[in-house]
Amino acid sequence: MILKELSKLSVPQSIYYAKELDEKDPLRHFKNEFYTPDHSIYMDGNSLGLLSKRAEASLLQSIDDWKTHGINGWTDAEQPWFYMAEMLGKMTAPLIGAKEDETITTGSITTNLHQMLTTFYKPYDKKTKIIADSLTFPSDIYAIKAQLELHGLSPDEHLIQVQSSDGRTIDEDDIIKEMTNEVALVLLPSVLYRSGQLLDIKKITRAANDKDIIIGFDLAHSVGVIPHYLHEWGVDFAVWCTYKYLNSGPGGVGGLYVHEKHLGKKPGLAGWFSSKKDVQFDMSHDLDHAQTAGAFQIGTPHIFSMASLIGSLEIFSEAGIEQIREKSLKLTKYLMELTALKLNRFGFTIANPAEDHRRGGHVCLEHNEAARICKALKNKGVIPDFRAPNVIRLAPISLYTSFEDVWNVVHILEEIMATKEYEQFTNNRNIIA
Ligand SMILES: *Cc1c(COP(=O)(O)O)cnc(C)c1O
């Protein structure tokens, strides 16, 4: 299928071509800023991004601030802790196309989803339904079902999961068709976590806006790799994590966006950090909530889990999200082309959309022996990402993957298949996959 079409394209097969692409790459110097575990070729930055020297430095700085200032770090730290979430929100705004007050660094995807759903999901009369897709990440669905149940509504009746015709992708028109008068809210991923399909956010959002339906996006697989224009597109809310493409580290604090037209709305889940900053320490029992996205914070920010973002986001601001996307598209296209040329005969299917405007930051290969092929890759120093039962996700990252790395991955994979080296491993997943 897709493989055959791609293999008709004639990408030069020599490693010198990869080296040439690297020489022309304006982002190539950023690779030196990252630590690569055990000199591996790291293709899993869509699950957990790598540590940069600058992220390490800003994290260590926050520890030093604690050492030096104790409680005064809230106001006297190099980056005062009391304002860190707001400051990081401002640094994130250009990545998602938001105004500065529309974003805040807080929570995790799932807790932020609960915050957004308690704030925006207000079922009344017949307008009770929530649209999601059938291929989405489980945590998002758990959150939606839990929210429906909190309203005493059964997920069987009130959750519409748009089906996929090929098991990999979702047709935007199928989503729009479900937007009836009974729909209160739509929640979708920007990029599907398995197939890497990038949805047409602008088109779907316009349809939802026209029908007076609240629409939110989960940007887990697009923030830090794809530019967004959330404000301009009229997206009502969005949530994301920072440990994937934004390289904040395991459990790094996530973020949320709320469109300006909703700022001032009462947070569904309130806490003292929802307060206007200048009156927070008045300790009143009547919350005077912030008129910014800061209102959707709940409790004390996790300083050590967000300090790394200061250094990391500096890199994004220097590299520029448009340039990052441009290189990412080149890397994934090159990976697909080499795969089509070298691996066609071994039974791989490229399961992500081939077109640039429908593709996220990773390539999705399907193979019946995927679990043990991934184990063989790790054994040879390539870190892939397996998703049961048959998916290998490979994410070349603009900031730290070279074209030569991509060339090497495909050739290592070819060798593993040609020698049947993967047969030494069992075809089941490990506890974390
Ligand atoms: C990674 C990911 C999550 C994880 O949620 P957390 O609350 O950050 O653990 C949720 N949704 C999607 C689509 C993801 O890709």
CSV table of C-alpha atoms and ligand atoms in Angstrom, one decimal:
chain,number,residue,atom,x,y,z
A,1,MET,CA,0.0,0.0,0.0
A,2,ILE,CA,1.7,3.2,1.2
A,3,LEU,CA,5.0,1.4,1.1
A,4,LYS,CA,4.8,0.7,-2.6
A,5,GLU,CA,4.0,4.3,-3.4
A,6,LEU,CA,6.9,5.6,-1.4
A,7,SER,CA,9.4,3.2,-2.8
A,8,LYS,CA,8.7,4.7,-6.2
A,9,LEU,CA,10.3,7.9,-5.0
A,10,SER,CA,14.0,7.8,-5.5
A,11,VAL,CA,15.7,9.0,-2.4
A,12,PRO,CA,19.5,8.5,-2.6
A,13,GLN,CA,20.4,5.5,-0.5
A,14,SER,CA,24.0,6.4,0.4
A,15,ILE,CA,24.9,7.4,3.9
A,16,TYR,CA,26.7,10.4,2.3
A,17,TYR,CA,23.3,11.8,1.4
A,18,ALA,CA,22.3,11.6,5.1
A,19,LYS,CA,25.5,13.4,6.0
A,20,GLU,CA,24.9,16.1,3.4
A,21,LEU,CA,21.4,16.7,4.8
A,22,ASP,CA,22.9,17.1,8.3
A,23,GLU,CA,25.4,19.6,7.0
A,24,LYS,CA,22.6,21.7,5.6
A,25,ASP,CA,20.5,21.4,8.8
A,26,PRO,CA,20.2,24.8,10.6
A,27,LEU,CA,19.3,23.0,13.8
A,28,ARG,CA,22.2,20.5,13.9
A,29,HIS,CA,24.1,22.2,16.7
A,30,PHE,CA,21.4,21.6,19.2
A,31,LYS,CA,22.2,17.9,19.3
A,32,ASN,CA,25.3,18.7,21.4
A,33,GLU,CA,23.1,20.2,24.1
A,34,PHE,CA,21.5,16.9,24.9
A,35,TYR,CA,22.6,13.8,26.8
A,36,THR,CA,22.1,10.6,24.8
A,37,PRO,CA,21.8,7.5,27.0
A,38,ASP,CA,24.6,5.0,26.4
A,39,HIS,CA,25.4,6.4,23.0
A,40,SER,CA,22.1,4.9,21.7
A,41,ILE,CA,20.1,6.2,18.8
A,42,TYR,CA,17.1,7.5,20.7
A,43,MET,CA,13.9,7.3,18.8
A,44,ASP,CA,11.5,7.5,21.8
A,45,GLY,CA,11.4,11.3,22.4
A,46,ASN,CA,7.7,11.2,21.8
A,47,SER,CA,7.3,9.2,25.1
A,48,LEU,CA,10.1,10.7,27.2
A,49,GLY,CA,12.3,13.5,25.7
A,50,LEU,CA,16.0,13.6,26.5
A,51,LEU,CA,17.7,15.8,29.1
A,52,SER,CA,19.4,18.9,27.8
A,53,LYS,CA,22.2,20.7,29.5
A,54,ARG,CA,20.2,23.8,29.9
A,55,ALA,CA,17.2,21.9,31.4
A,56,GLU,CA,19.7,20.3,33.8
A,57,ALA,CA,21.1,23.7,34.8
A,58,SER,CA,17.8,25.3,35.5
A,59,LEU,CA,16.7,22.3,37.6
A,60,LEU,CA,19.9,22.5,39.6
A,61,GLN,CA,19.5,26.2,40.0
A,62,SER,CA,16.1,25.7,41.7
A,63,ILE,CA,17.7,23.2,44.1
A,64,ASP,CA,20.4,25.7,44.8
A,65,ASP,CA,17.8,28.4,45.4
A,66,TRP,CA,16.2,26.2,48.0
A,67,LYS,CA,19.6,25.7,49.6
A,68,THR,CA,20.4,29.4,49.6
A,69,HIS,CA,17.0,31.0,50.3
A,70,GLY,CA,14.8,28.5,52.1
A,71,ILE,CA,11.2,29.8,52.1
A,72,ASN,CA,12.4,33.1,50.6
A,73,GLY,CA,12.9,31.3,47.3
A,74,TRP,CA,9.2,32.0,46.6
A,75,THR,CA,10.1,35.6,45.9
A,76,ASP,CA,14.0,35.7,45.8
A,77,ALA,CA,14.9,32.6,43.8
A,78,GLU,CA,16.6,33.3,40.4
A,79,GLN,CA,13.2,32.5,38.9
A,80,PRO,CA,10.9,33.2,41.9
A,81,TRP,CA,8.8,30.1,42.6
A,82,PHE,CA,5.6,32.1,43.2
A,83,TYR,CA,5.5,33.2,39.5
A,84,MET,CA,7.2,30.3,37.8
A,85,ALA,CA,4.0,28.7,36.5
A,86,GLU,CA,2.9,32.0,34.9
A,87,MET,CA,6.4,32.7,33.5
A,88,LEU,CA,6.5,29.2,31.9
A,89,GLY,CA,3.0,29.7,30.6
A,90,LYS,CA,4.2,32.8,28.8
A,91,MET,CA,7.2,30.9,27.4
A,92,THR,CA,4.9,28.2,26.1
A,93,ALA,CA,2.4,30.5,24.5
A,94,PRO,CA,4.3,30.9,21.1
A,95,LEU,CA,4.4,27.1,20.8
A,96,ILE,CA,0.6,26.8,20.8
A,97,GLY,CA,-0.4,30.2,19.3
A,98,ALA,CA,-1.9,31.6,22.5
A,99,LYS,CA,-1.9,34.9,24.2
A,100,GLU,CA,0.3,35.1,27.3
A,101,ASP,CA,-2.6,35.1,29.7
A,102,GLU,CA,-4.2,32.1,28.1
A,103,THR,CA,-1.7,29.5,29.2
A,104,ILE,CA,-0.3,28.2,32.5
A,105,THR,CA,2.1,25.4,33.4
A,106,THR,CA,0.3,23.2,35.9
A,107,GLY,CA,-0.9,19.6,36.5
A,108,SER,CA,-0.8,16.7,34.2
A,109,ILE,CA,-2.8,16.0,31.1
A,110,THR,CA,-5.3,13.9,33.0
A,111,THR,CA,-5.7,16.3,36.0
A,112,ASN,CA,-5.9,19.2,33.6
A,113,LEU,CA,-8.6,17.4,31.7
A,114,HIS,CA,-10.6,16.9,34.8
A,115,GLN,CA,-10.2,20.6,35.5
A,116,MET,CA,-11.3,21.6,32.0
A,117,LEU,CA,-14.3,19.2,32.0
A,118,THR,CA,-15.5,20.3,35.4
A,119,THR,CA,-15.2,23.9,34.2
A,120,PHE,CA,-16.7,23.5,30.7
A,121,TYR,CA,-18.9,20.5,30.6
A,122,LYS,CA,-22.3,21.8,31.7
A,123,PRO,CA,-25.0,19.4,30.4
A,124,TYR,CA,-28.5,20.8,30.3
A,125,ASP,CA,-31.8,19.6,28.8
A,126,LYS,CA,-30.9,17.4,25.8
A,127,LYS,CA,-27.4,19.0,25.3
A,128,THR,CA,-25.5,16.4,27.3
A,129,LYS,CA,-23.3,14.4,24.9
A,130,ILE,CA,-19.5,14.4,24.6
A,131,ILE,CA,-17.7,13.5,21.4
A,132,ALA,CA,-14.3,11.7,21.5
A,133,ASP,CA,-12.6,9.3,19.1
A,134,SER,CA,-12.3,5.5,19.3
A,135,LEU,CA,-8.5,5.5,19.0
A,136,THR,CA,-7.7,8.0,21.7
A,137,PHE,CA,-5.4,7.5,24.7
A,138,PRO,CA,-7.1,5.6,27.5
A,139,SER,CA,-6.6,8.2,30.2
A,140,ASP,CA,-8.6,10.8,28.3
A,141,ILE,CA,-11.5,8.4,28.0
A,142,TYR,CA,-11.3,7.4,31.7
A,143,ALA,CA,-11.5,11.1,32.6
A,144,ILE,CA,-14.5,11.7,30.3
A,145,LYS,CA,-16.4,8.7,31.7
A,146,ALA,CA,-15.7,9.7,35.3
A,147,GLN,CA,-17.0,13.2,34.6
A,148,LEU,CA,-20.2,11.9,33.0
A,149,GLU,CA,-20.7,9.7,36.0
A,150,LEU,CA,-20.2,12.6,38.3
A,151,HIS,CA,-23.1,14.2,36.5
A,152,GLY,CA,-25.1,11.0,37.0
A,153,LEU,CA,-25.0,10.3,33.2
A,154,SER,CA,-24.2,6.9,31.7
A,155,PRO,CA,-21.2,6.9,29.4
A,156,ASP,CA,-23.0,4.3,27.2
A,157,GLU,CA,-25.6,6.8,26.3
A,158,HIS,CA,-23.7,10.1,26.5
A,159,LEU,CA,-20.2,9.4,25.2
A,160,ILE,CA,-20.0,9.2,21.4
A,161,GLN,CA,-16.7,7.7,20.2
A,162,VAL,CA,-16.2,8.4,16.5
A,163,GLN,CA,-15.2,5.2,14.8
A,164,SER,CA,-12.2,4.7,12.4
A,165,SER,CA,-12.7,3.0,9.1
A,166,ASP,CA,-9.1,1.6,8.9
A,167,GLY,CA,-8.3,1.1,12.6
A,168,ARG,CA,-5.6,3.8,12.3
A,169,THR,CA,-7.1,7.1,11.4
A,170,ILE,CA,-10.2,9.2,12.0
A,171,ASP,CA,-12.0,11.1,9.2
A,172,GLU,CA,-12.6,14.7,10.3
A,173,ASP,CA,-16.0,14.7,8.5
A,174,ASP,CA,-17.1,11.7,10.6
A,175,ILE,CA,-16.4,13.8,13.7
A,176,ILE,CA,-18.3,16.8,12.3
A,177,LYS,CA,-21.3,14.6,11.4
A,178,GLU,CA,-21.8,13.7,15.0
A,179,MET,CA,-22.0,17.4,16.1
A,180,THR,CA,-25.8,17.5,16.7
A,181,ASN,CA,-27.8,19.7,19.0
A,182,GLU,CA,-27.4,17.1,21.7
A,183,VAL,CA,-23.6,17.6,21.9
A,184,ALA,CA,-22.2,19.7,24.7
A,185,LEU,CA,-18.5,19.2,24.3
A,186,VAL,CA,-15.8,17.7,21.9
A,187,LEU,CA,-12.5,16.4,23.1
A,188,LEU,CA,-9.9,15.2,20.6
A,189,PRO,CA,-6.2,14.6,20.3
A,190,SER,CA,-4.3,16.9,18.0
A,191,VAL,CA,-2.2,13.9,16.9
A,192,LEU,CA,-3.3,10.3,17.4
A,193,TYR,CA,-0.8,8.6,19.7
A,194,ARG,CA,-0.5,5.4,17.7
A,195,SER,CA,-0.8,6.2,14.0
A,196,GLY,CA,0.5,9.8,14.4
A,197,GLN,CA,-2.4,11.2,12.3
A,198,LEU,CA,-2.6,15.0,12.7
A,199,LEU,CA,-6.2,16.1,12.7
A,200,ASP,CA,-7.4,19.2,11.0
A,201,ILE,CA,-7.8,21.2,14.2
A,202,LYS,CA,-8.9,24.4,12.4
A,203,LYS,CA,-11.7,22.7,10.4
A,204,ILE,CA,-13.1,20.7,13.3
A,205,THR,CA,-13.0,23.7,15.6
A,206,ARG,CA,-14.8,25.9,13.1
A,207,ALA,CA,-17.6,23.3,12.9
A,208,ALA,CA,-17.9,23.1,16.7
A,209,ASN,CA,-17.9,26.9,17.1
A,210,ASP,CA,-20.6,27.2,14.5
A,211,LYS,CA,-22.8,24.7,16.5
A,212,ASP,CA,-22.1,26.3,19.9
A,213,ILE,CA,-20.2,23.2,21.1
A,214,ILE,CA,-17.2,23.6,23.5
A,215,ILE,CA,-14.1,22.0,21.9
A,216,GLY,CA,-10.9,21.0,23.5
A,217,PHE,CA,-7.7,19.3,22.3
A,218,ASP,CA,-5.1,17.1,23.9
A,219,LEU,CA,-1.8,18.3,22.5
A,220,ALA,CA,0.4,15.5,24.0
A,221,HIS,CA,1.8,14.5,20.6
A,222,SER,CA,1.9,17.9,18.9
A,223,VAL,CA,3.2,20.4,21.5
A,224,GLY,CA,6.9,21.1,20.8
A,225,VAL,CA,6.9,19.5,17.3
A,226,ILE,CA,4.0,21.2,15.4
A,227,PRO,CA,3.0,24.9,15.4
A,228,HIS,CA,-0.6,25.7,16.6
A,229,TYR,CA,-2.7,28.7,16.4
A,230,LEU,CA,-5.2,27.9,19.1
A,231,HIS,CA,-6.4,31.5,19.8
A,232,GLU,CA,-6.9,32.3,16.1
A,233,TRP,CA,-8.6,29.0,15.5
A,234,GLY,CA,-11.0,29.6,18.4
A,235,VAL,CA,-10.2,26.4,20.3
A,236,ASP,CA,-11.9,26.7,23.7
A,237,PHE,CA,-9.3,24.8,25.8
A,238,ALA,CA,-6.3,22.5,25.4
A,239,VAL,CA,-4.1,20.4,27.7
A,240,TRP,CA,-0.6,18.9,27.2
A,241,CYS,CA,2.3,17.3,29.0
A,242,THR,CA,5.9,18.4,28.8
A,243,TYR,CA,7.8,15.2,29.3
A,244,LYS,CA,7.4,14.1,25.6
A,245,TYR,CA,8.5,16.6,23.0
A,246,LEU,CA,9.2,19.4,25.5
A,247,ASN,CA,11.9,17.4,27.3
A,248,SER,CA,11.0,18.4,30.9
A,249,GLY,CA,11.8,15.0,32.3
A,250,PRO,CA,9.7,12.1,33.8
A,251,GLY,CA,6.6,13.5,35.5
A,252,GLY,CA,7.4,17.0,34.4
A,253,VAL,CA,4.5,19.4,35.0
A,254,GLY,CA,2.0,19.8,32.1
A,255,GLY,CA,0.1,22.8,30.8
A,256,LEU,CA,-3.3,24.1,29.8
A,257,TYR,CA,-4.7,26.8,27.6
A,258,VAL,CA,-8.1,28.5,27.9
A,259,HIS,CA,-9.3,30.9,25.2
A,260,GLU,CA,-9.4,34.6,26.2
A,261,LYS,CA,-13.2,34.7,25.7
A,262,HIS,CA,-13.5,32.2,28.7
A,263,LEU,CA,-11.1,33.9,31.0
A,264,GLY,CA,-12.8,35.1,34.2
A,265,LYS,CA,-14.8,31.9,34.3
A,266,LYS,CA,-14.9,30.2,37.7
A,267,PRO,CA,-12.6,27.2,37.8
A,268,GLY,CA,-14.5,23.9,38.3
A,269,LEU,CA,-11.9,22.7,40.7
A,270,ALA,CA,-10.8,25.6,42.8
A,271,GLY,CA,-7.9,25.9,45.2
A,272,TRP,CA,-5.8,28.7,46.7
A,273,PHE,CA,-3.5,28.8,43.7
A,274,SER,CA,-6.6,29.7,41.5
A,275,SER,CA,-6.5,33.1,43.3
A,276,LYS,CA,-5.4,36.4,41.9
A,277,LYS,CA,-1.8,36.5,42.9
A,278,ASP,CA,-1.9,39.8,44.9
A,279,VAL,CA,-4.7,38.7,47.2
A,280,GLN,CA,-3.8,35.0,47.6
A,281,PHE,CA,-2.1,35.6,51.0
A,282,ASP,CA,-5.0,37.6,52.4
A,283,MET,CA,-6.3,34.1,53.2
A,284,SER,CA,-9.9,35.0,52.6
A,285,HIS,CA,-12.5,32.2,52.5
A,286,ASP,CA,-14.0,33.8,49.4
A,287,LEU,CA,-11.9,32.9,46.4
A,288,ASP,CA,-11.1,35.9,44.1
A,289,HIS,CA,-9.9,33.8,41.2
A,290,ALA,CA,-7.4,35.0,38.6
A,291,GLN,CA,-8.7,36.5,35.3
A,292,THR,CA,-6.1,34.5,33.5
A,293,ALA,CA,-5.5,30.8,32.8
A,294,GLY,CA,-3.8,30.9,36.2
A,295,ALA,CA,-7.2,30.5,37.7
A,296,PHE,CA,-7.2,26.8,36.7
A,297,GLN,CA,-4.3,26.0,39.0
A,298,ILE,CA,-5.3,24.3,42.2
A,299,GLY,CA,-2.5,23.9,44.8
A,300,THR,CA,1.1,24.6,45.2
A,301,PRO,CA,3.1,24.2,42.0
A,302,HIS,CA,5.7,21.3,41.8
A,303,ILE,CA,8.7,23.5,41.5
A,304,PHE,CA,11.3,20.8,41.0
A,305,SER,CA,9.2,19.2,38.3
A,306,MET,CA,8.9,22.4,36.3
A,307,ALA,CA,12.2,24.1,36.8
A,308,SER,CA,13.8,22.0,34.0
A,309,LEU,CA,11.3,23.6,31.6
A,310,ILE,CA,13.0,27.0,32.0
A,311,GLY,CA,16.1,25.8,30.2
A,312,SER,CA,14.3,23.5,27.9
A,313,LEU,CA,11.8,26.2,26.6
A,314,GLU,CA,14.7,28.5,26.0
A,315,ILE,CA,16.0,26.1,23.4
A,316,PHE,CA,12.6,26.0,21.7
A,317,SER,CA,12.5,29.7,21.6
A,318,GLU,CA,15.9,29.8,20.0
A,319,ALA,CA,15.2,27.0,17.5
A,320,GLY,CA,11.7,28.3,16.6
A,321,ILE,CA,8.7,26.0,16.3
A,322,GLU,CA,8.4,26.5,12.5
A,323,GLN,CA,12.0,25.4,11.9
A,324,ILE,CA,11.5,22.4,14.3
A,325,ARG,CA,8.4,21.4,12.3
A,326,GLU,CA,10.2,21.8,9.0
A,327,LYS,CA,13.0,19.5,10.1
A,328,SER,CA,10.7,17.0,11.7
A,329,LEU,CA,8.8,16.6,8.5
A,330,LYS,CA,12.0,16.1,6.6
A,331,LEU,CA,13.2,13.5,9.1
A,332,THR,CA,10.0,11.5,9.1
A,333,LYS,CA,9.8,11.6,5.3
A,334,TYR,CA,13.3,10.4,5.0
A,335,LEU,CA,12.6,7.7,7.5
A,336,MET,CA,9.5,6.6,5.5
A,337,GLU,CA,11.4,6.6,2.2
A,338,LEU,CA,14.3,4.6,3.5
A,339,THR,CA,11.9,2.2,5.2
A,340,ALA,CA,10.0,1.7,1.9
A,341,LEU,CA,13.2,1.0,0.1
A,342,LYS,CA,14.9,-1.2,2.6
A,343,LEU,CA,12.2,-2.9,4.6
A,344,ASN,CA,9.4,-3.5,2.1
A,345,ARG,CA,10.3,-7.1,1.7
A,346,PHE,CA,10.1,-7.9,5.4
A,347,GLY,CA,6.4,-7.2,5.8
A,348,PHE,CA,6.3,-3.8,7.4
A,349,THR,CA,3.4,-1.4,6.9
A,350,ILE,CA,3.7,2.3,7.3
A,351,ALA,CA,0.6,3.1,9.2
A,352,ASN,CA,0.8,6.8,9.6
A,353,PRO,CA,-0.6,9.2,7.0
A,354,ALA,CA,2.0,10.0,4.3
A,355,GLU,CA,1.0,13.6,3.6
A,356,ASP,CA,2.8,16.3,5.5
A,357,HIS,CA,-0.3,18.1,6.6
A,358,ARG,CA,-1.8,14.9,8.2
A,359,ARG,CA,1.4,13.6,9.8
A,360,GLY,CA,2.6,14.3,13.4
A,361,GLY,CA,6.2,13.8,14.7
A,362,HIS,CA,6.5,10.1,14.6
A,363,VAL,CA,6.5,7.2,12.1
A,364,CYS,CA,4.2,4.3,12.9
A,365,LEU,CA,5.4,0.9,11.6
A,366,GLU,CA,3.2,-2.2,11.9
A,367,HIS,CA,4.5,-5.7,12.0
A,368,ASN,CA,3.3,-9.0,13.5
A,369,GLU,CA,6.6,-9.5,15.3
A,370,ALA,CA,6.7,-5.9,16.5
A,371,ALA,CA,7.3,-6.7,20.2
A,372,ARG,CA,10.4,-8.8,19.6
A,373,ILE,CA,11.7,-6.6,16.8
A,374,CYS,CA,11.7,-3.7,19.4
A,375,LYS,CA,13.7,-5.9,21.8
A,376,ALA,CA,16.2,-6.7,19.1
A,377,LEU,CA,16.5,-3.0,18.3
A,378,LYS,CA,17.2,-2.1,21.9
A,379,ASN,CA,19.8,-4.9,22.0
A,380,LYS,CA,21.5,-3.1,19.1
A,381,GLY,CA,21.4,0.3,20.7
A,382,VAL,CA,18.3,1.8,19.1
A,383,ILE,CA,15.5,2.9,21.5
A,384,PRO,CA,12.1,2.5,19.8
A,385,ASP,CA,8.7,2.6,21.3
A,386,PHE,CA,6.4,-0.4,21.2
A,387,ARG,CA,2.6,-0.3,21.4
A,388,ALA,CA,0.7,-3.6,21.6
A,389,PRO,CA,-0.1,-5.6,19.7
A,390,ASN,CA,1.9,-4.7,16.5
A,391,VAL,CA,3.1,-1.1,16.5
A,392,ILE,CA,6.6,0.3,16.4
A,393,ARG,CA,6.7,4.0,16.8
A,394,LEU,CA,9.9,5.8,15.7
A,395,ALA,CA,10.3,9.5,16.5
A,396,PRO,CA,13.2,11.3,15.1
A,397,ILE,CA,13.4,14.5,17.1
A,398,SER,CA,14.4,17.8,15.4
A,399,LEU,CA,16.6,19.0,18.3
A,400,TYR,CA,18.6,15.9,18.7
A,401,THR,CA,18.2,13.3,15.9
A,402,SER,CA,20.4,13.6,12.8
A,403,PHE,CA,19.6,12.3,9.3
A,404,GLU,CA,22.5,10.0,9.8
A,405,ASP,CA,20.8,8.5,12.9
A,406,VAL,CA,17.7,7.8,10.7
A,407,TRP,CA,19.9,6.1,8.1
A,408,ASN,CA,21.5,4.0,10.8
A,409,VAL,CA,18.1,3.0,12.4
A,410,VAL,CA,16.8,1.7,9.0
A,411,HIS,CA,20.0,-0.2,8.3
A,412,ILE,CA,20.1,-1.8,11.8
A,413,LEU,CA,16.4,-2.7,11.3
A,414,GLU,CA,17.2,-4.2,7.9
A,415,GLU,CA,20.0,-6.3,9.5
A,416,ILE,CA,17.8,-7.5,12.3
A,417,MET,CA,15.2,-8.7,9.7
A,418,ALA,CA,17.6,-10.2,7.3
A,419,THR,CA,19.4,-12.3,9.9
A,420,LYS,CA,16.1,-13.0,11.8
A,421,GLU,CA,17.9,-11.8,14.9
A,422,TYR,CA,14.6,-10.9,16.5
A,423,GLU,CA,13.7,-14.5,16.8
A,424,GLN,CA,16.0,-14.8,19.8
A,425,PHE,CA,13.4,-12.7,21.8
A,426,THR,CA,9.9,-13.4,22.9
A,427,ASN,CA,7.1,-11.7,21.1
A,428,ASN,CA,5.3,-10.1,24.1
A,429,ARG,CA,5.5,-6.7,25.8
A,430,ASN,CA,7.4,-5.7,28.9
A,431,ILE,CA,5.6,-4.0,31.8
A,432,ILE,CA,6.3,-0.6,30.3
A,433,ALA,CA,5.9,-0.5,26.6
B,1,LIG,C1,1.0,10.8,27.2
B,1,LIG,C2,-0.5,11.0,27.1
B,1,LIG,C3,-1.3,11.2,28.2
B,1,LIG,C4,-0.7,11.0,29.6
B,1,LIG,O1,-1.4,11.7,30.6
B,1,LIG,P1,-0.7,12.2,31.9
B,1,LIG,O2,-1.8,12.7,32.8
B,1,LIG,O3,0.3,13.2,31.6
B,1,LIG,O4,-0.1,11.0,32.5
B,1,LIG,C5,-2.6,11.4,28.1
B,1,LIG,N1,-3.2,11.6,26.8
B,1,LIG,C6,-2.4,11.4,25.7
B,1,LIG,C7,-3.1,11.6,24.4
B,1,LIG,C8,-1.1,11.1,25.8
B,1,LIG,O5,-0.4,10.9,24.7
